[in-house]
PDB file of C-alpha atoms in Angstrom:
ATOM      1  CA  THR A   1      49.662 -53.564 -54.676  1.00  0.00           C
ATOM      2  CA  THR A   2      46.112 -54.229 -53.591  1.00  0.00           C
ATOM      3  CA  THR A   3      44.849 -54.223 -50.013  1.00  0.00           C
ATOM      4  CA  VAL A   4      41.331 -55.065 -48.833  1.00  0.00           C
ATOM      5  CA  THR A   5      39.507 -53.784 -45.742  1.00  0.00           C
ATOM      6  CA  ALA A   6      36.012 -54.288 -44.343  1.00  0.00           C
ATOM      7  CA  LEU A   7      33.354 -52.164 -42.656  1.00  0.00           C
ATOM      8  CA  PRO A   8      32.381 -53.170 -40.064  1.00  0.00           C
ATOM      9  CA  ALA A   9      35.729 -54.613 -39.159  1.00  0.00           C
ATOM     10  CA  SER A  10      35.904 -58.307 -38.387  1.00  0.00           C
ATOM     11  CA  PRO A  11      33.872 -59.799 -36.811  1.00  0.00           C
ATOM     12  CA  SER A  12      30.406 -58.957 -38.105  1.00  0.00           C
ATOM     13  CA  ILE A  13      27.088 -60.683 -37.318  1.00  0.00           C
ATOM     14  CA  PHE A  14      25.248 -62.990 -39.705  1.00  0.00           C
ATOM     15  CA  GLY A  15      22.813 -60.900 -41.735  1.00  0.00           C
ATOM     16  CA  GLN A  16      24.662 -57.641 -41.051  1.00  0.00           C
ATOM     17  CA  SER A  17      25.524 -55.504 -44.079  1.00  0.00           C
ATOM     18  CA  VAL A  18      29.262 -55.617 -44.835  1.00  0.00           C
ATOM     19  CA  THR A  19      31.251 -53.455 -47.267  1.00  0.00           C
ATOM     20  CA  PHE A  20      34.623 -54.616 -48.583  1.00  0.00           C
ATOM     21  CA  THR A  21      36.952 -51.979 -50.034  1.00  0.00           C
ATOM     22  CA  ALA A  22      39.970 -52.650 -52.257  1.00  0.00           C
ATOM     23  CA  THR A  23      42.689 -49.989 -52.465  1.00  0.00           C
ATOM     24  CA  VAL A  24      45.244 -50.069 -55.285  1.00  0.00           C
ATOM     25  CA  ALA A  25      48.641 -48.377 -54.864  1.00  0.00           C
ATOM     26  CA  VAL A  26      51.768 -48.018 -57.047  1.00  0.00           C
ATOM     27  CA  VAL A  27      55.056 -49.510 -55.859  1.00  0.00           C
ATOM     28  CA  ALA A  28      58.144 -47.311 -56.358  1.00  0.00           C
ATOM     29  CA  PRO A  29      59.944 -46.676 -58.607  1.00  0.00           C
ATOM     30  CA  GLY A  30      56.740 -47.027 -60.632  1.00  0.00           C
ATOM     31  CA  VAL A  31      54.536 -43.950 -60.967  1.00  0.00           C
ATOM     32  CA  GLY A  32      51.219 -43.080 -62.490  1.00  0.00           C
ATOM     33  CA  THR A  33      47.542 -43.726 -61.894  1.00  0.00           C
ATOM     34  CA  PRO A  34      46.229 -47.270 -62.304  1.00  0.00           C
ATOM     35  CA  THR A  35      42.919 -47.756 -64.095  1.00  0.00           C
ATOM     36  CA  GLY A  36      40.845 -50.840 -64.682  1.00  0.00           C
ATOM     37  CA  THR A  37      38.623 -52.933 -62.433  1.00  0.00           C
ATOM     38  CA  VAL A  38      38.571 -55.000 -59.265  1.00  0.00           C
ATOM     39  CA  SER A  39      36.698 -58.227 -58.587  1.00  0.00           C
ATOM     40  CA  PHE A  40      36.107 -59.753 -55.143  1.00  0.00           C
ATOM     41  CA  ASN A  41      36.571 -63.461 -54.466  1.00  0.00           C
ATOM     42  CA  ILE A  42      34.987 -64.746 -51.253  1.00  0.00           C
ATOM     43  CA  ASP A  43      35.557 -68.417 -50.416  1.00  0.00           C
ATOM     44  CA  GLY A  44      36.161 -69.173 -54.095  1.00  0.00           C
ATOM     45  CA  ASN A  45      33.107 -67.315 -55.446  1.00  0.00           C
ATOM     46  CA  ILE A  46      33.342 -64.109 -57.461  1.00  0.00           C
ATOM     47  CA  TYR A  47      31.203 -61.131 -56.377  1.00  0.00           C
ATOM     48  CA  CYS A  48      31.048 -57.519 -57.616  1.00  0.00           C
ATOM     49  CA  ALA A  49      32.959 -58.596 -60.714  1.00  0.00           C
ATOM     50  CA  ASN A  50      34.862 -55.936 -62.694  1.00  0.00           C
ATOM     51  CA  THR A  51      34.037 -53.017 -60.400  1.00  0.00           C
ATOM     52  CA  PRO A  52      35.743 -49.870 -61.812  1.00  0.00           C
ATOM     53  CA  LEU A  53      38.399 -48.134 -59.746  1.00  0.00           C
ATOM     54  CA  SER A  54      37.304 -44.752 -58.449  1.00  0.00           C
ATOM     55  CA  ALA A  55      39.404 -41.596 -58.664  1.00  0.00           C
ATOM     56  CA  GLY A  56      40.723 -42.495 -55.227  1.00  0.00           C
ATOM     57  CA  LEU A  57      41.982 -45.852 -56.538  1.00  0.00           C
ATOM     58  CA  THR A  58      39.397 -47.783 -54.545  1.00  0.00           C
ATOM     59  CA  ALA A  59      36.607 -50.189 -55.429  1.00  0.00           C
ATOM     60  CA  THR A  60      33.860 -51.372 -53.087  1.00  0.00           C
ATOM     61  CA  CYS A  61      31.637 -54.417 -52.817  1.00  0.00           C
ATOM     62  CA  THR A  62      28.684 -54.001 -50.488  1.00  0.00           C
ATOM     63  CA  GLN A  63      25.508 -55.836 -49.483  1.00  0.00           C
ATOM     64  CA  ALA A  64      23.778 -55.241 -52.817  1.00  0.00           C
ATOM     65  CA  GLY A  65      26.415 -57.332 -54.549  1.00  0.00           C
ATOM     66  CA  LEU A  66      26.900 -59.954 -51.822  1.00  0.00           C
ATOM     67  CA  PRO A  67      24.890 -62.826 -50.388  1.00  0.00           C
ATOM     68  CA  ALA A  68      24.441 -63.082 -46.640  1.00  0.00           C
ATOM     69  CA  LEU A  69      27.895 -64.225 -45.594  1.00  0.00           C
ATOM     70  CA  PRO A  70      27.643 -67.508 -43.656  1.00  0.00           C
ATOM     71  CA  ALA A  71      28.901 -67.611 -40.099  1.00  0.00           C
ATOM     72  CA  GLY A  72      32.524 -68.655 -39.812  1.00  0.00           C
ATOM     73  CA  LEU A  73      35.915 -67.575 -41.146  1.00  0.00           C
ATOM     74  CA  ARG A  74      35.616 -66.126 -44.662  1.00  0.00           C
ATOM     75  CA  ASN A  75      38.559 -65.771 -47.054  1.00  0.00           C
ATOM     76  CA  VAL A  76      38.202 -62.494 -48.975  1.00  0.00           C
ATOM     77  CA  VAL A  77      40.471 -61.709 -51.938  1.00  0.00           C
ATOM     78  CA  ALA A  78      40.358 -58.408 -53.889  1.00  0.00           C
ATOM     79  CA  LEU A  79      41.676 -58.953 -57.430  1.00  0.00           C
ATOM     80  CA  TYR A  80      42.927 -55.894 -59.308  1.00  0.00           C
ATOM     81  CA  ASN A  81      42.780 -56.872 -62.978  1.00  0.00           C
ATOM     82  CA  GLY A  82      45.544 -54.466 -64.152  1.00  0.00           C
ATOM     83  CA  ASP A  83      45.654 -52.242 -67.252  1.00  0.00           C
ATOM     84  CA  ALA A  84      48.071 -51.419 -70.044  1.00  0.00           C
ATOM     85  CA  GLY A  85      50.624 -49.872 -67.665  1.00  0.00           C
ATOM     86  CA  PHE A  86      50.107 -51.844 -64.448  1.00  0.00           C
ATOM     87  CA  ASN A  87      50.223 -55.487 -63.551  1.00  0.00           C
ATOM     88  CA  GLY A  88      47.337 -57.093 -61.734  1.00  0.00           C
ATOM     89  CA  SER A  89      47.628 -57.800 -58.012  1.00  0.00           C
ATOM     90  CA  ALA A  90      45.640 -59.302 -55.160  1.00  0.00           C
ATOM     91  CA  GLY A  91      44.989 -58.464 -51.538  1.00  0.00           C
ATOM     92  CA  THR A  92      43.592 -60.889 -48.978  1.00  0.00           C
ATOM     93  CA  LEU A  93      41.593 -60.528 -45.770  1.00  0.00           C
ATOM     94  CA  ASN A  94      40.541 -63.178 -43.274  1.00  0.00           C
ATOM     95  CA  TYR A  95      37.113 -62.042 -42.153  1.00  0.00           C
ATOM     96  CA  THR A  96      34.999 -63.585 -39.385  1.00  0.00           C
ATOM     97  CA  VAL A  97      31.191 -63.660 -39.359  1.00  0.00           C
ATOM     98  CA  ASN A  98      29.660 -64.580 -35.999  1.00  0.00           C
ATOM     99  CA  LYS A  99      26.322 -66.288 -35.518  1.00  0.00           C
ATOM    100  CA  ALA A 100      23.330 -64.019 -34.934  1.00  0.00           C
ATOM    101  CA  LEU A 101      21.529 -63.944 -31.581  1.00  0.00           C
ATOM    102  CA  PRO A 102      17.899 -65.130 -31.737  1.00  0.00           C
ATOM    103  CA  THR A 103      15.042 -64.657 -29.270  1.00  0.00           C
ATOM    104  CA  LEU A 104      12.298 -67.181 -28.474  1.00  0.00           C
ATOM    105  CA  THR A 105       8.878 -66.183 -27.112  1.00  0.00           C
ATOM    106  CA  ILE A 106       5.876 -68.413 -26.377  1.00  0.00           C
ATOM    107  CA  THR A 107       2.855 -66.509 -27.675  1.00  0.00           C
ATOM    108  CA  GLY A 108      -0.095 -68.794 -26.897  1.00  0.00           C
ATOM    109  CA  ASP A 109      -1.376 -72.056 -25.389  1.00  0.00           C
ATOM    110  CA  THR A 110      -4.876 -73.133 -26.414  1.00  0.00           C
ATOM    111  CA  PRO A 111      -7.033 -74.449 -24.806  1.00  0.00           C
ATOM    112  CA  ASP A 112      -6.077 -73.394 -21.297  1.00  0.00           C
ATOM    113  CA  PRO A 113      -6.929 -75.155 -19.079  1.00  0.00           C
ATOM    114  CA  SER A 114      -6.564 -78.517 -20.788  1.00  0.00           C
ATOM    115  CA  ILE A 115      -7.030 -82.009 -19.365  1.00  0.00           C
ATOM    116  CA  ILE A 116      -4.611 -84.906 -19.095  1.00  0.00           C
ATOM    117  CA  GLY A 117      -4.082 -86.469 -22.524  1.00  0.00           C
ATOM    118  CA  GLN A 118      -5.717 -83.609 -24.423  1.00  0.00           C
ATOM    119  CA  PRO A 119      -3.488 -81.996 -27.072  1.00  0.00           C
ATOM    120  CA  TYR A 120      -3.186 -78.234 -26.783  1.00  0.00           C
ATOM    121  CA  ALA A 121      -1.428 -75.937 -29.234  1.00  0.00           C
ATOM    122  CA  VAL A 122       1.605 -73.996 -28.018  1.00  0.00           C
ATOM    123  CA  THR A 123       2.674 -71.223 -30.419  1.00  0.00           C
ATOM    124  CA  TRP A 124       5.917 -69.262 -30.538  1.00  0.00           C
ATOM    125  CA  THR A 125       7.913 -66.656 -32.414  1.00  0.00           C
ATOM    126  CA  VAL A 126      11.657 -66.680 -33.059  1.00  0.00           C
ATOM    127  CA  GLY A 127      13.145 -63.225 -33.651  1.00  0.00           C
ATOM    128  CA  VAL A 128      16.646 -62.002 -34.470  1.00  0.00           C
ATOM    129  CA  THR A 129      18.533 -59.404 -32.434  1.00  0.00           C
ATOM    130  CA  ALA A 130      19.928 -56.497 -34.514  1.00  0.00           C
ATOM    131  CA  PRO A 131      22.270 -56.038 -36.263  1.00  0.00           C
ATOM    132  CA  GLY A 132      21.780 -59.693 -37.143  1.00  0.00           C
ATOM    133  CA  ALA A 133      19.130 -60.609 -39.686  1.00  0.00           C
ATOM    134  CA  GLY A 134      17.793 -63.578 -41.587  1.00  0.00           C
ATOM    135  CA  THR A 135      15.474 -66.529 -41.046  1.00  0.00           C
ATOM    136  CA  PRO A 136      16.450 -69.073 -38.372  1.00  0.00           C
ATOM    137  CA  THR A 137      16.021 -72.771 -39.110  1.00  0.00           C
ATOM    138  CA  GLY A 138      16.162 -75.766 -36.791  1.00  0.00           C
ATOM    139  CA  THR A 139      13.613 -76.855 -34.198  1.00  0.00           C
ATOM    140  CA  VAL A 140      11.777 -75.536 -31.152  1.00  0.00           C
ATOM    141  CA  THR A 141      11.033 -77.787 -28.168  1.00  0.00           C
ATOM    142  CA  ILE A 142       8.333 -76.884 -25.640  1.00  0.00           C
ATOM    143  CA  ALA A 143       8.394 -78.438 -22.159  1.00  0.00           C
ATOM    144  CA  ASP A 144       5.876 -78.415 -19.299  1.00  0.00           C
ATOM    145  CA  GLY A 145       8.269 -79.853 -16.703  1.00  0.00           C
ATOM    146  CA  THR A 146       7.382 -83.450 -17.539  1.00  0.00           C
ATOM    147  CA  ASP A 147       6.406 -83.716 -21.183  1.00  0.00           C
ATOM    148  CA  THR A 148       7.684 -82.086 -24.386  1.00  0.00           C
ATOM    149  CA  CYS A 149       6.730 -81.456 -27.987  1.00  0.00           C
ATOM    150  CA  THR A 150       9.029 -80.462 -30.868  1.00  0.00           C
ATOM    151  CA  ALA A 151       8.454 -78.939 -34.313  1.00  0.00           C
ATOM    152  CA  PRO A 152      10.428 -77.040 -36.964  1.00  0.00           C
ATOM    153  CA  VAL A 153      10.946 -73.409 -35.995  1.00  0.00           C
ATOM    154  CA  GLY A 154       9.076 -72.274 -39.116  1.00  0.00           C
ATOM    155  CA  ALA A 155       5.922 -74.167 -38.119  1.00  0.00           C
ATOM    156  CA  GLY A 156       5.416 -71.817 -35.191  1.00  0.00           C
ATOM    157  CA  VAL A 157       3.365 -74.360 -33.230  1.00  0.00           C
ATOM    158  CA  CYS A 158       3.485 -77.838 -31.710  1.00  0.00           C
ATOM    159  CA  ASN A 159       0.794 -79.866 -29.949  1.00  0.00           C
ATOM    160  CA  MET A 160       1.626 -80.563 -26.326  1.00  0.00           C
ATOM    161  CA  VAL A 161       0.053 -83.536 -24.518  1.00  0.00           C
ATOM    162  CA  SER A 162       0.522 -83.327 -20.751  1.00  0.00           C
ATOM    163  CA  THR A 163       0.420 -86.637 -18.890  1.00  0.00           C
ATOM    164  CA  THR A 164       0.250 -85.149 -15.397  1.00  0.00           C
ATOM    165  CA  ALA A 165      -2.186 -82.700 -13.856  1.00  0.00           C
ATOM    166  CA  GLY A 166      -1.345 -79.448 -12.142  1.00  0.00           C
ATOM    167  CA  ASN A 167      -0.121 -75.907 -12.704  1.00  0.00           C
ATOM    168  CA  LYS A 168       2.502 -76.015 -15.432  1.00  0.00           C
ATOM    169  CA  ALA A 169       5.191 -73.537 -16.502  1.00  0.00           C
ATOM    170  CA  LEU A 170       5.721 -73.811 -20.255  1.00  0.00           C
ATOM    171  CA  THR A 171       9.292 -73.168 -21.414  1.00  0.00           C
ATOM    172  CA  GLY A 172      10.874 -73.302 -24.857  1.00  0.00           C
ATOM    173  CA  PHE A 173      14.263 -74.078 -26.387  1.00  0.00           C
ATOM    174  CA  TYR A 174      15.379 -73.167 -29.920  1.00  0.00           C
ATOM    175  CA  SER A 175      18.066 -75.523 -31.255  1.00  0.00           C
ATOM    176  CA  GLY A 176      19.975 -72.960 -33.319  1.00  0.00           C
ATOM    177  CA  ASP A 177      21.583 -73.678 -36.700  1.00  0.00           C
ATOM    178  CA  ALA A 178      24.738 -72.911 -38.676  1.00  0.00           C
ATOM    179  CA  ASN A 179      24.075 -69.146 -38.591  1.00  0.00           C
ATOM    180  CA  PHE A 180      22.104 -68.662 -35.354  1.00  0.00           C
ATOM    181  CA  PHE A 181      22.893 -69.413 -31.742  1.00  0.00           C
ATOM    182  CA  SER A 182      20.446 -71.444 -29.662  1.00  0.00           C
ATOM    183  CA  ALA A 183      17.963 -69.634 -27.419  1.00  0.00           C
ATOM    184  CA  SER A 184      15.613 -70.315 -24.525  1.00  0.00           C
ATOM    185  CA  THR A 185      12.524 -68.552 -23.231  1.00  0.00           C
ATOM    186  CA  LEU A 186      12.915 -66.325 -20.199  1.00  0.00           C
ATOM    187  CA  PRO A 187      11.856 -67.629 -16.759  1.00  0.00           C
ATOM    188  CA  PRO A 188       9.483 -68.233 -15.069  1.00  0.00           C
ATOM    189  CA  GLY A 189       7.674 -69.667 -18.116  1.00  0.00           C
ATOM    190  CA  VAL A 190       4.122 -69.341 -19.398  1.00  0.00           C
ATOM    191  CA  PRO A 191       1.514 -70.654 -16.924  1.00  0.00           C
ATOM    192  CA  HIS A 192      -0.807 -73.421 -18.077  1.00  0.00           C
ATOM    193  CA  VAL A 193      -3.312 -75.519 -16.097  1.00  0.00           C
ATOM    194  CA  VAL A 194      -3.819 -79.230 -16.747  1.00  0.00           C
ATOM    195  CA  ASN A 195      -6.842 -80.819 -15.062  1.00  0.00           C
ATOM    196  CA  MET A 196      -7.556 -84.473 -14.419  1.00  0.00           C
ATOM    197  CA  SER A 197      -9.834 -86.400 -16.717  1.00  0.00           C
ATOM    198  CA  ILE A 198     -12.139 -88.734 -14.808  1.00  0.00           C
ATOM    199  CA  SER A 199     -14.548 -91.220 -16.297  1.00  0.00           C
ATOM    200  CA  GLY A 200     -16.816 -93.813 -14.693  1.00  0.00           C
ATOM    201  CA  THR A 201     -20.190 -94.260 -13.082  1.00  0.00           C
ATOM    202  CA  VAL A 202     -21.689 -91.347 -11.156  1.00  0.00           C
ATOM    203  CA  ARG A 203     -23.796 -92.450  -8.199  1.00  0.00           C
ATOM    204  CA  ASP A 204     -25.481 -90.829  -5.229  1.00  0.00           C
ATOM    205  CA  GLY A 205     -23.472 -92.650  -2.563  1.00  0.00           C
ATOM    206  CA  ILE A 206     -26.523 -94.518  -1.289  1.00  0.00           C
ATOM    207  CA  THR A 207     -28.464 -95.984  -4.162  1.00  0.00           C
ATOM    208  CA  LEU A 208     -28.237 -96.110  -7.941  1.00  0.00           C
ATOM    209  CA  VAL A 209     -31.966 -95.273  -8.182  1.00  0.00           C
ATOM    210  CA  PRO A 210     -32.580 -91.935  -6.402  1.00  0.00           C
ATOM    211  CA  ALA A 211     -36.091 -90.514  -6.223  1.00  0.00           C
ATOM    212  CA  ALA A 212     -37.036 -87.519  -8.327  1.00  0.00           C
ATOM    213  CA  GLY A 213     -36.200 -84.293  -6.494  1.00  0.00           C
ATOM    214  CA  GLN A 214     -33.940 -86.058  -4.010  1.00  0.00           C
ATOM    215  CA  PRO A 215     -30.625 -84.237  -3.321  1.00  0.00           C
ATOM    216  CA  MET A 216     -27.638 -86.218  -4.533  1.00  0.00           C
ATOM    217  CA  THR A 217     -24.020 -86.292  -3.460  1.00  0.00           C
ATOM    218  CA  LEU A 218     -21.952 -86.986  -6.584  1.00  0.00           C
ATOM    219  CA  LEU A 219     -18.862 -89.099  -6.070  1.00  0.00           C
ATOM    220  CA  CYS A 220     -15.976 -89.328  -8.562  1.00  0.00           C
ATOM    221  CA  ALA A 221     -13.403 -92.090  -8.708  1.00  0.00           C
ATOM    222  CA  SER A 222     -10.004 -91.454 -10.209  1.00  0.00           C
ATOM    223  CA  PRO A 223      -8.972 -94.093 -12.766  1.00  0.00           C
ATOM    224  CA  ALA A 224      -5.831 -94.618 -10.664  1.00  0.00           C
ATOM    225  CA  ALA A 225      -7.811 -95.288  -7.503  1.00  0.00           C
ATOM    226  CA  SER A 226      -7.964 -98.881  -6.269  1.00  0.00           C
ATOM    227  CA  SER A 227     -11.596 -98.564  -5.196  1.00  0.00           C
ATOM    228  CA  ALA A 228     -14.591 -97.054  -6.972  1.00  0.00           C
ATOM    229  CA  THR A 229     -15.521 -95.426  -3.664  1.00  0.00           C
ATOM    230  CA  ALA A 230     -12.281 -93.399  -3.406  1.00  0.00           C
ATOM    231  CA  ASN A 231     -12.950 -89.683  -3.772  1.00  0.00           C
ATOM    232  CA  ALA A 232     -10.755 -87.509  -6.019  1.00  0.00           C
ATOM    233  CA  SER A 233      -9.932 -84.032  -4.760  1.00  0.00           C
ATOM    234  CA  GLY A 234     -10.330 -80.788  -6.679  1.00  0.00           C
ATOM    235  CA  VAL A 235     -13.101 -79.021  -8.577  1.00  0.00           C
ATOM    236  CA  PHE A 236     -15.042 -81.038 -11.128  1.00  0.00           C
ATOM    237  CA  THR A 237     -17.630 -80.328 -13.788  1.00  0.00           C
ATOM    238  CA  PHE A 238     -20.193 -83.088 -14.293  1.00  0.00           C
ATOM    239  CA  THR A 239     -21.642 -83.701 -17.741  1.00  0.00           C
ATOM    240  CA  GLY A 240     -23.826 -86.487 -19.006  1.00  0.00           C
ATOM    241  CA  GLN A 241     -27.425 -87.659 -19.288  1.00  0.00           C
ATOM    242  CA  PHE A 242     -29.792 -88.683 -16.539  1.00  0.00           C
ATOM    243  CA  THR A 243     -31.778 -91.832 -17.215  1.00  0.00           C
ATOM    244  CA  GLY A 244     -34.416 -93.310 -15.032  1.00  0.00           C
ATOM    245  CA  PRO A 245     -38.140 -93.193 -14.195  1.00  0.00           C
TER     246      PRO A 245
END
């Protein structure tokens, strides 16, 4: 007879090293010491083919001879190939591999502050919690509370375009894949400031032709304002070129 066991016992985590052990025994009234080899069949694929039996009548198949076992229920069969005095036999094991647990961290947002409509790069890292291992696939979505951007997890960056001004809290969501659970960033989120973008004519509030050296009061009109004389609140930086006599 052949039996098969696993270390760690089912379930393991995707990317975790697993060792399968086949043990061969003699059924009475037969006696003697079997020789020969064992091969391991996992989901129809042969691994660790023709592994010799040890003196303890065992054969092992470990990470060096296995691929990363996909998440899900795996059917493991240990096939003892027999020898001149012993028939071959097989032992089976239903073995579960769970998805690995990832982590998502936003690592940067540049430039900060940005202005409405200006793309800014949000970068991230996706890690894997031990004993899981491997490379997550799928997508990461970044949100600022109103707008979002999405890119493949391997890109590590997406360009966010915020359509509203204010103090934002950037959060992220990793979609997960066949071997990794989904993950979100931890609250409260990464702070980011989005300022208004204002364009239009700057005037002194009295005349469009001030005298040289005359103090000026600069007025700004928001594009959403119904009147060019409506003042926008906040702190503004004025850039441009003065023309005149």
